[in-house]
Coordinates of C-alpha atoms in Angstrom, one line a residue:
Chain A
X1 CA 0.0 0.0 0.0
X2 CA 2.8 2.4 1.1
X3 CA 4.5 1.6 -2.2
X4 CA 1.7 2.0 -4.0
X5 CA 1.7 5.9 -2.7
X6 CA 4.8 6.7 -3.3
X7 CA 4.8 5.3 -6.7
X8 CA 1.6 7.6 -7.5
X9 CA 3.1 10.6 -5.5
X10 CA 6.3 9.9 -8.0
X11 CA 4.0 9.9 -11.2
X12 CA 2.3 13.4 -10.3
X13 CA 5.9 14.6 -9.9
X14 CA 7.0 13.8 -13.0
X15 CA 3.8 14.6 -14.9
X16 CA 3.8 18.1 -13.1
X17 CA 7.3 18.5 -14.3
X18 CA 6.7 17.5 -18.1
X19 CA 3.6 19.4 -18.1
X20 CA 5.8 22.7 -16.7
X21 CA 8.3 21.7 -19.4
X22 CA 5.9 21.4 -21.7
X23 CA 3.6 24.1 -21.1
X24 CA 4.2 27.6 -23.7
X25 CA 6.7 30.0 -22.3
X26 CA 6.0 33.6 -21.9
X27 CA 8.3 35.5 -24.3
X28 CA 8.4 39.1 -25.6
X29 CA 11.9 40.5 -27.3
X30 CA 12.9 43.8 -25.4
X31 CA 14.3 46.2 -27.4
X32 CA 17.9 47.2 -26.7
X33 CA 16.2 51.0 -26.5
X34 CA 15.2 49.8 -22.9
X35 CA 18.1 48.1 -22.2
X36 CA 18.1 47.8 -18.4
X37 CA 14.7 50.2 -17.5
X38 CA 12.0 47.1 -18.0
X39 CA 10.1 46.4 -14.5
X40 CA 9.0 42.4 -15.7
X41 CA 6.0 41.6 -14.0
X42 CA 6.1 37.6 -14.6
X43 CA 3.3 35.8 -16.1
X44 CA -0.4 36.7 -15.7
X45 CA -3.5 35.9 -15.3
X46 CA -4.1 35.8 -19.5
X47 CA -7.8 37.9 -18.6
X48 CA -9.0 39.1 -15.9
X49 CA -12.0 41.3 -16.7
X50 CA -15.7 41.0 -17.1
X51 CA -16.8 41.8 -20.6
X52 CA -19.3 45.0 -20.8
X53 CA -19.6 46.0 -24.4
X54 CA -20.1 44.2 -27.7
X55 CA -19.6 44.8 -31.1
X56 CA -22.6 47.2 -32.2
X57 CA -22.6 48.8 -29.2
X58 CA -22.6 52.8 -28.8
X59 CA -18.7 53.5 -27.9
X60 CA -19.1 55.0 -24.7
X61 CA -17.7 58.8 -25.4
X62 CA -14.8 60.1 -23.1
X63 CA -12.1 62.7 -22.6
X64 CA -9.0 62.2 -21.7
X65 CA -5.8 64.0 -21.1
X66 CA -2.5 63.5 -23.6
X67 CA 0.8 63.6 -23.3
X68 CA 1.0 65.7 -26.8
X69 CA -1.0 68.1 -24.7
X70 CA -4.7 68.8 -25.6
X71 CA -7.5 66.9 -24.1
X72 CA -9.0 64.2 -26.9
X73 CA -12.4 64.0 -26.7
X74 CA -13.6 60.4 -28.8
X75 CA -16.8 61.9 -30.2
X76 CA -14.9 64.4 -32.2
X77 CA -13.8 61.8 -34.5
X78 CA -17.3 61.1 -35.0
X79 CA -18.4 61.4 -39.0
X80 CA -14.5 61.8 -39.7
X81 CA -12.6 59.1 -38.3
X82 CA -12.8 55.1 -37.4
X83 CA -10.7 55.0 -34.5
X84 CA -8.6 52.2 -32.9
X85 CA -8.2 52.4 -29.1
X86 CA -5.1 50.2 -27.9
X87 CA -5.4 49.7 -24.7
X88 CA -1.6 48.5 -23.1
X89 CA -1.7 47.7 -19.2
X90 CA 1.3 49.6 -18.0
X91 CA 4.3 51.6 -19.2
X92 CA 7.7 50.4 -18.9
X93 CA 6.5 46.6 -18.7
X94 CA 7.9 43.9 -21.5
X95 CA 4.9 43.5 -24.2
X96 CA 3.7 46.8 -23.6
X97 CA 6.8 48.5 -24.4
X98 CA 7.0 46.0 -27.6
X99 CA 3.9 47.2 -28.9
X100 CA 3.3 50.8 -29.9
X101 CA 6.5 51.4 -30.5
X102 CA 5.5 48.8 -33.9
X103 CA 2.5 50.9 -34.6
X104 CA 4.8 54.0 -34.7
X105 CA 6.2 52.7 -38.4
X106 CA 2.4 51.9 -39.5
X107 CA 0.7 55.3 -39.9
X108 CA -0.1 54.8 -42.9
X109 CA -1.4 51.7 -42.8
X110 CA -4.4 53.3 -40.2
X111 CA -4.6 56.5 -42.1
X112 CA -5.2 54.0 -45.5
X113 CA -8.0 52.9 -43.7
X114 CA -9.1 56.2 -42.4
X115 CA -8.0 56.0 -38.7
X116 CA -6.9 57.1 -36.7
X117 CA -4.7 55.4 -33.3
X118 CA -5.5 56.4 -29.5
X119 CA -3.1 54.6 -27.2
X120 CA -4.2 54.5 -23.5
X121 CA -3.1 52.9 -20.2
X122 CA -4.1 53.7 -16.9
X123 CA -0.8 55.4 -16.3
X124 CA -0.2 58.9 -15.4
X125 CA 1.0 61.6 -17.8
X126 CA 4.5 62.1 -16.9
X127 CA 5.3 58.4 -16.5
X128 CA 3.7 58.1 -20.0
X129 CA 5.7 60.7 -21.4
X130 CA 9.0 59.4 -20.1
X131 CA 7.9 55.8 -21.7
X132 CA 7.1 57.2 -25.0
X133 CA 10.2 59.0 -25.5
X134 CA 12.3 56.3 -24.5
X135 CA 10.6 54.9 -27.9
X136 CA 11.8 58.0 -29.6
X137 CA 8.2 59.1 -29.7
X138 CA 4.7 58.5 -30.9
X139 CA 3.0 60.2 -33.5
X140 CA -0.4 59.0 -32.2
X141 CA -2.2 60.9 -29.1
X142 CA -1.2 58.5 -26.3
X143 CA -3.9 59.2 -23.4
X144 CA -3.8 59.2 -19.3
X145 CA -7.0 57.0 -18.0
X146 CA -4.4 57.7 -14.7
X147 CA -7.9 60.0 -12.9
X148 CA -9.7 59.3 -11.8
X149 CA -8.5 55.8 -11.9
X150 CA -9.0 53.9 -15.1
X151 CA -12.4 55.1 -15.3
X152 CA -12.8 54.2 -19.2
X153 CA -10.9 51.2 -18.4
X154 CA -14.1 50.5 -16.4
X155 CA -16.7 51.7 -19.2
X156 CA -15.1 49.5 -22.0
X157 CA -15.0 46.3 -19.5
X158 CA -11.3 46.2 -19.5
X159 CA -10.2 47.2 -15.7
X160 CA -8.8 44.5 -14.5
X161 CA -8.6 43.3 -10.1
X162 CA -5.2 44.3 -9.8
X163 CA -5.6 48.2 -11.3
X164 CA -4.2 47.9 -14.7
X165 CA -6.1 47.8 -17.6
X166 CA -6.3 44.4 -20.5
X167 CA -4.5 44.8 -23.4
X168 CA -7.2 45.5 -26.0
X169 CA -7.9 47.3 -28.8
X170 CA -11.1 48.3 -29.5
X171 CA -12.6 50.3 -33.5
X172 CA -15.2 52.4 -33.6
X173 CA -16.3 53.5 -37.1
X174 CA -17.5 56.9 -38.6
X175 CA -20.9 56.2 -36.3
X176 CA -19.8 56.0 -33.2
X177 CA -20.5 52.1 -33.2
X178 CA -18.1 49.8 -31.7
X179 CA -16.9 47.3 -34.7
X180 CA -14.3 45.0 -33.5
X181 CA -13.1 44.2 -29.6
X182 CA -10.0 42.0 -28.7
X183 CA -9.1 41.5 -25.4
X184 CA -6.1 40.3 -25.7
X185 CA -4.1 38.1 -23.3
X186 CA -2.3 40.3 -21.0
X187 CA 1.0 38.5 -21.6
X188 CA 1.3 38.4 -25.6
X189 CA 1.5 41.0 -28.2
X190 CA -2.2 41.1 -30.4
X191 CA -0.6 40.5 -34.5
X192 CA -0.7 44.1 -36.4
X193 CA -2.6 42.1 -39.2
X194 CA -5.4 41.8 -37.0
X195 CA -6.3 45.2 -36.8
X196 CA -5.7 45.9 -40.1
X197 CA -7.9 43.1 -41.4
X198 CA -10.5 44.4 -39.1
X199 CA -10.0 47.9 -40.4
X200 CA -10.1 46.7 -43.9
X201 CA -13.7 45.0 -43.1
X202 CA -15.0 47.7 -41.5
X203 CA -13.9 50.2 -44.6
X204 CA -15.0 47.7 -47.3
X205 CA -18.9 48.0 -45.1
X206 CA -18.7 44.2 -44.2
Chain B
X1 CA -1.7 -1.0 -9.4
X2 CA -2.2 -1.4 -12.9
X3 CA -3.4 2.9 -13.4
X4 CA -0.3 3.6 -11.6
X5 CA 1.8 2.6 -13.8
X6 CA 0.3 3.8 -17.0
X7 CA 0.4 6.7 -15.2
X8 CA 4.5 6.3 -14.9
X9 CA 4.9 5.9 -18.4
X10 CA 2.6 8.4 -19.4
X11 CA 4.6 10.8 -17.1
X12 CA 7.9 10.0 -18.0
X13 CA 7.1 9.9 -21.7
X14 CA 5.6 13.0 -21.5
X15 CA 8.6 14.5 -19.3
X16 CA 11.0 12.8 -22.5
X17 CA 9.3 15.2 -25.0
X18 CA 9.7 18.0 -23.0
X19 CA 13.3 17.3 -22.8
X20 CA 14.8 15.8 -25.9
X21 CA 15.2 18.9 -28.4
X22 CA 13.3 18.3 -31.8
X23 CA 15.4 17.0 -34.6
X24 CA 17.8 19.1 -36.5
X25 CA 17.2 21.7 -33.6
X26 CA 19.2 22.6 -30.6
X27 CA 18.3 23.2 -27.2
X28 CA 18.3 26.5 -25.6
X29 CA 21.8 27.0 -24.6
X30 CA 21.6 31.0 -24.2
X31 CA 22.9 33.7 -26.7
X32 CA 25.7 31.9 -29.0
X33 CA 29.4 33.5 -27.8
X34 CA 32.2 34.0 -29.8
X35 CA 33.8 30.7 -30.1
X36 CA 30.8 29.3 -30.0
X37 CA 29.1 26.9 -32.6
X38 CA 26.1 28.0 -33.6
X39 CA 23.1 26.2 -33.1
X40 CA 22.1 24.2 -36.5
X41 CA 18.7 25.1 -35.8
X42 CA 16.4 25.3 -39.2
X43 CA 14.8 28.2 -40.5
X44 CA 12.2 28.7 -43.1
X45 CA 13.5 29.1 -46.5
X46 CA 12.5 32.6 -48.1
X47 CA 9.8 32.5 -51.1
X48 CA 11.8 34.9 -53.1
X49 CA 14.0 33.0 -55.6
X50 CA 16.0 36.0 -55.5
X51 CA 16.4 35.7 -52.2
X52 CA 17.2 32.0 -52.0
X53 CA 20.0 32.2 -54.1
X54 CA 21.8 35.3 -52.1
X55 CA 21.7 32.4 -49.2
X56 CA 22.7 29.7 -51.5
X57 CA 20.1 27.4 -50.3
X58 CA 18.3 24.3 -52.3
X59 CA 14.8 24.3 -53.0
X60 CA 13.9 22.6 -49.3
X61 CA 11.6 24.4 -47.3
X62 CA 14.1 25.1 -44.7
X63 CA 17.6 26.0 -43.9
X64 CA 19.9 26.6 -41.0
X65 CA 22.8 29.6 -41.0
X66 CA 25.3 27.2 -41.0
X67 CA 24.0 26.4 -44.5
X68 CA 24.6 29.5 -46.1
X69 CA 27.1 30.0 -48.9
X70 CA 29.0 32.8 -47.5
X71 CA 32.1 32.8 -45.6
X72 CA 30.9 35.0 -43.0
X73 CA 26.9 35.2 -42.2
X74 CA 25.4 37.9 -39.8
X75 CA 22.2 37.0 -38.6
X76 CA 20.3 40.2 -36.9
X77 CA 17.8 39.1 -34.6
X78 CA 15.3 42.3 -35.0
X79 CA 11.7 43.3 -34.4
X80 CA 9.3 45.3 -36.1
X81 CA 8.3 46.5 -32.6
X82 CA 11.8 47.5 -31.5
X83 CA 12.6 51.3 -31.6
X84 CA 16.4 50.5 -32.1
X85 CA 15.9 48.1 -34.8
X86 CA 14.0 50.5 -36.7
X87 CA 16.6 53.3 -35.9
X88 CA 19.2 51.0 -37.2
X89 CA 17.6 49.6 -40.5
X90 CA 19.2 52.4 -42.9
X91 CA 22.3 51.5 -41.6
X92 CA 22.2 48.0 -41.6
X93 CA 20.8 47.8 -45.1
X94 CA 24.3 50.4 -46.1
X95 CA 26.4 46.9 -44.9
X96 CA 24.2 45.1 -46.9
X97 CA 25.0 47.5 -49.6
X98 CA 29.0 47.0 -48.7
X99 CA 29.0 43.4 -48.7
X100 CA 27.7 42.8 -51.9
X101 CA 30.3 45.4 -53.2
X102 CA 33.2 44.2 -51.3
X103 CA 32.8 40.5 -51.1
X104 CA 35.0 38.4 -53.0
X105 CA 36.5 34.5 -52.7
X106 CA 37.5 33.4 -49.8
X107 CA 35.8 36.5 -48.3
X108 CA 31.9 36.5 -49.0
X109 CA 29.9 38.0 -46.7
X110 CA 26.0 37.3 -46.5
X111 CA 23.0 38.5 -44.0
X112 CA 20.0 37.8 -43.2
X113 CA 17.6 38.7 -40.4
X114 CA 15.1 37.0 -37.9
X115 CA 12.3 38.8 -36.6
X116 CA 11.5 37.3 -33.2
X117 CA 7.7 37.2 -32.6
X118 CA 6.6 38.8 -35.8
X119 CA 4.6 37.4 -37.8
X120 CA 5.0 37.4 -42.1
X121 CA 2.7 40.1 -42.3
X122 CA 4.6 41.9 -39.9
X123 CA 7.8 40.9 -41.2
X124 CA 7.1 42.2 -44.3
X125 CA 6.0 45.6 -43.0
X126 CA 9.1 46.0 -41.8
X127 CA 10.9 45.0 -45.0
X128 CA 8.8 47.7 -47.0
X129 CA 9.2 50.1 -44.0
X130 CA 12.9 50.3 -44.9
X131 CA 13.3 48.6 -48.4
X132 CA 15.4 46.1 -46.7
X133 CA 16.5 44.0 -49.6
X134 CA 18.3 40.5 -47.4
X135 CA 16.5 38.1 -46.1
X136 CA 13.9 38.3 -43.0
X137 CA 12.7 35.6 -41.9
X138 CA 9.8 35.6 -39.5
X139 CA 10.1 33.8 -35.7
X140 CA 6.1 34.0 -35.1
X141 CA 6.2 32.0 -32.2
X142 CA 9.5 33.2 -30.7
X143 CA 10.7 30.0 -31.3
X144 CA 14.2 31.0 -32.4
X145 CA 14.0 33.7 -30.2
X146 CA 14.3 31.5 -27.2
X147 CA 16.9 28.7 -29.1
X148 CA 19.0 31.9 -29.0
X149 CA 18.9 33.1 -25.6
X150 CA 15.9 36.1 -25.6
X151 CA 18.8 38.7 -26.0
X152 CA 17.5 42.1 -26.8
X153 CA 17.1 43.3 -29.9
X154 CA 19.2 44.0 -32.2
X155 CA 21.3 41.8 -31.3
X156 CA 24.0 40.5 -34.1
X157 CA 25.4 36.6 -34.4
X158 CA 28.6 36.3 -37.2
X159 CA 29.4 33.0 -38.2
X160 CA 33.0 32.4 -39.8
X161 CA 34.0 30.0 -41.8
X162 CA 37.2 28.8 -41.5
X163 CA 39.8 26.8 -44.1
X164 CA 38.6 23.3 -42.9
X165 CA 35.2 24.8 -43.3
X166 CA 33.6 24.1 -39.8
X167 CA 32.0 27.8 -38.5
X168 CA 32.5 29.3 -35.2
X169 CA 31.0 32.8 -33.6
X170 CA 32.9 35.5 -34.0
X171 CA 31.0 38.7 -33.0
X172 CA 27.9 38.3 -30.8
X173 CA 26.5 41.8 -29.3
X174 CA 23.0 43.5 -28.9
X175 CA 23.0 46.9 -30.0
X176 CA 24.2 48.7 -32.9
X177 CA 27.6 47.4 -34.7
X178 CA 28.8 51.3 -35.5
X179 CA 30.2 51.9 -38.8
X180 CA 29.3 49.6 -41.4
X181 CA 32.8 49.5 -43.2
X182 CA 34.7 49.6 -40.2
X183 CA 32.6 46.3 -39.2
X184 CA 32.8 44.8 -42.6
X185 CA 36.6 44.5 -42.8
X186 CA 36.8 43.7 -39.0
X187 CA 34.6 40.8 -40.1
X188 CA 36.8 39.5 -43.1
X189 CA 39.9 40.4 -41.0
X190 CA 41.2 43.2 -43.4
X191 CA 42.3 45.4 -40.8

C-alpha cells in the first residue's frame, strides 16, 4: 500500500514536471532601447475582466488627457474618423513597451484605412511621457486613463482586479458604433494584421 | 496497481518530449558566444528566388545559418516592434549594400535577419518600411528567439567559416555594430 503511494506521488511529480516543461513559455523581445529600464511583472493571469460592451454597441464617449497636450475627446472623431483604441496595461512593462512602438512605423497603414490610433493605459501623464520618449516618440495621441482611476478602463470592460487595464484594442467606425473588440491576453502582443484586417472590413462595409 | 503505472509511463514519456530537443534543432543553450558553434537550428527558406539564391540554399523548405554559402553570415535578430531596430535599418541595409560590393573568394559576406515574434505580415511591413532588400525571416512564435537566448534586440550573431570549413561565432552583441565599413573588414579580417 505504502508503495503503491509513493509510486503515485512519484507519477504526479513527473507529470507536473513535463507538463511545466511542456507548457508555452512567456516571451516578448525587449528592445535594446530599454536596455536595463523594463520592470518584468512575470506571467499573468491571460484575462482578468468582465466583458461590458459588444460589437454594435454605442462606444461609450470620453475625454481624456495626452501627453502631446490637448484633451482628446472620442466623439470628435465622430463622422470623420474610425478610430482604434489600444489599450496597453502599463508603461515600462515587456509587451507593452514592444507594442506601440510597432504601430509607430504603420501610420499609414491606419490612415489607408481612415484611422486614426488612441493609445491609453491607466498610467499617469508624466510616467507616459517618459515611456514614449524612450521609444523616440509617438506620432499618435497617447492618453492618461491615470484620474480618476481607469475610469474608461471600467466603461469599455477592460479594468482588471489588480488596477491595470487588459491589453485591448477596440474600432469604432464613422458612427460611433463599436466594430471590433480583442481583449487580448495580457501576456502576448495582439498581431498588427489583426487590426488591419478588421479595419479593412469595416472600410470595405462588411 | 495497474493505473499507476500507466500513469508512470505516461509521465515519463511526457517528461521525454519536454526534454529531448526536436530533430535538426538545438536546445536553448543562451545567446551563441564567440567561439561558439552556432546552433544548427532550421529556419524557413525565403519564397523569393532571389532571395534564396543570395543564401545559397536548395529548393527545401528550410535551412539553417550554417547552410549559407557565404564565408561570413550575420544574422540580426530584430523586431518590427523594436525602436532601435528600426533606428538601425538604414544602416544595416548600407552593410548590406558594402557586402555585396566588397565580397570576393574566400571572403563573402551574407546577411540575413530573424524577426523574433513577428509574424510574415509583420515581417514584411518592416521590410517595406525600410526597403530592406536580405532576407527576414519571420520567428512568429518566438521559437528561435528562445533557441538563442531572448537577448534584446538587435542583437548580431557572425558566423566564420574557416579553411577546414567548420564555423564558429565571432561577434555576438546586442546593439548597434557602429560603422558599417569599419565592421565589414573587421569581419573579413582586413584590418
Amino acid at each position: 500500500m505504502k508503495k503503491r503511494s509513493h509510486t503515485r506521488g512519484l507519477a504526479c511529480l513527473v507529470l507536473a514536471a513535463a507538463v511545466c516543461l511542456l507548457a508555452p513559455r512567456p516571451a516578448s523581445a525587449v528592445s535594446e532601447m530599454f536596455k536595463g529600464k523594463i520592470y518584468n511583472p512575470g506571467h499573468l493571469k491571460p484575462i482578468d475582466s468582465v466583458a461590458v460592451l459588444k460589437v454594435g454597441d454605442p462606444a461609450p464617449d470620453f475625454t481624456l488627457p495626452s501627453i502631446q497636450g490637448p484633451r482628446v475627446t472620442l466623439s470628435e472623431y465622430r463622422g470623420k474618423k474610425n478610430v482604434v483604441i489600444s489599450f496597453v496595461p502599463a508603461a515600462w512593462t515587456p509587451v507593452c513597451s514592444d507594442q506601440w512602438p510597432g504601430y509607430n512605423i504603420v501610420r499609414d497603414l491606419f490612415e489607408a484605412h481612415d484611422a486614426v490610433l488612441l493609445g491609453i493605459t491607466v498610467d499617469n501623464l508624466p510616467t507616459l511621457y517618459a515611456w514614449t520618449q524612450e521609444m523616440g516618440g509617438v506620432w499618435f495621441p497617447v492618453l492618461s486613463d491615470f484620474w480618476p482611476h481607469g475610469q474608461v478602463a471600467t466603461r469599455y470592460g477592460v479594468l482588471r482586479s489588480d488596477g491595470v487595464s487588459e491589453r485591448a484594442i477596440f474600432i469604432i467606425d464613422k458612427k460611433g458604433i463599436v466594430r471590433y473588440i480583442h481583449v487580448h491576453d495580457i501576456n502576448k502582443r495582439p498581431p498588427l494584421e489583426d487590426i488591419i484586417g478588421a479595419l479593412q472590413r469595416i472600410q470595405g462595409g462588411s | 496497481m495497474r493505473r499507476c503505472f500507466f500513469t508512470v509511463v505516461l509521465a515519463v514519456g511526457l517528461l521525454g518530449c519536454a526534454l529531448v530537443p526536436s530533430p535538426g534543432t538545438a536546445q536553448d543553450g543562451g545567446v551563441p558566444q564567440v567561439g561558439d558553434v552556432f546552433p544548427d537550428l532550421m529556419l524557413p527558406a525565403p519564397q523569393a528566388p532571389a532571395l534564396r539564391e543570395y543564401l545559397g540554399v536548395g529548393p527545401g523548405a528550410s535551412f539553417s545559418v550554417n547552410q549559407v554559402d557565404a564565408d561570413v553570415v550575420v544574422v540580426e535578430i530584430f523586431s518590427m516592434y523594436c525602436p532601435y531596430c528600426q533606428r538601425e535599418a538604414p544602416v544595416v541595409n548600407e552593410f548590406y549594400g558594402l557586402s555585396q560590393r566588397k565580397s570576393k573568394p574566400g571572403k563573402t559576406v551574407k546577411i540575413l535577419g530573424i524577426g523574433v515574434g513577428n509574424s510574415q505580415f509583420e515581417v514584411e511591413v518592416f521590410r517595406k518600411k525600410y526597403q530592406v532588400p536580405f532576407p527576414l525571416i519571420a520567428d512568429g512564435d518566438y521559437r528561435v528567439y528562445q533557441l538563442l537566448g531572448q537577448t534584446r534586440t538587435p542583437h548580431f550573431i557572425v558566423v566564420k567559416r574557416s579553411a577546414d570549413g567548420s564555423r564558429r561565432v565571432i561577434y555576438s552583441q546586442a546593439g548597434s555594430f557602429g560603422d558599417p565599413e569599419a565592421f565589414f573588414h573587421k569581419l573579413v579580417g582586413d584590418r
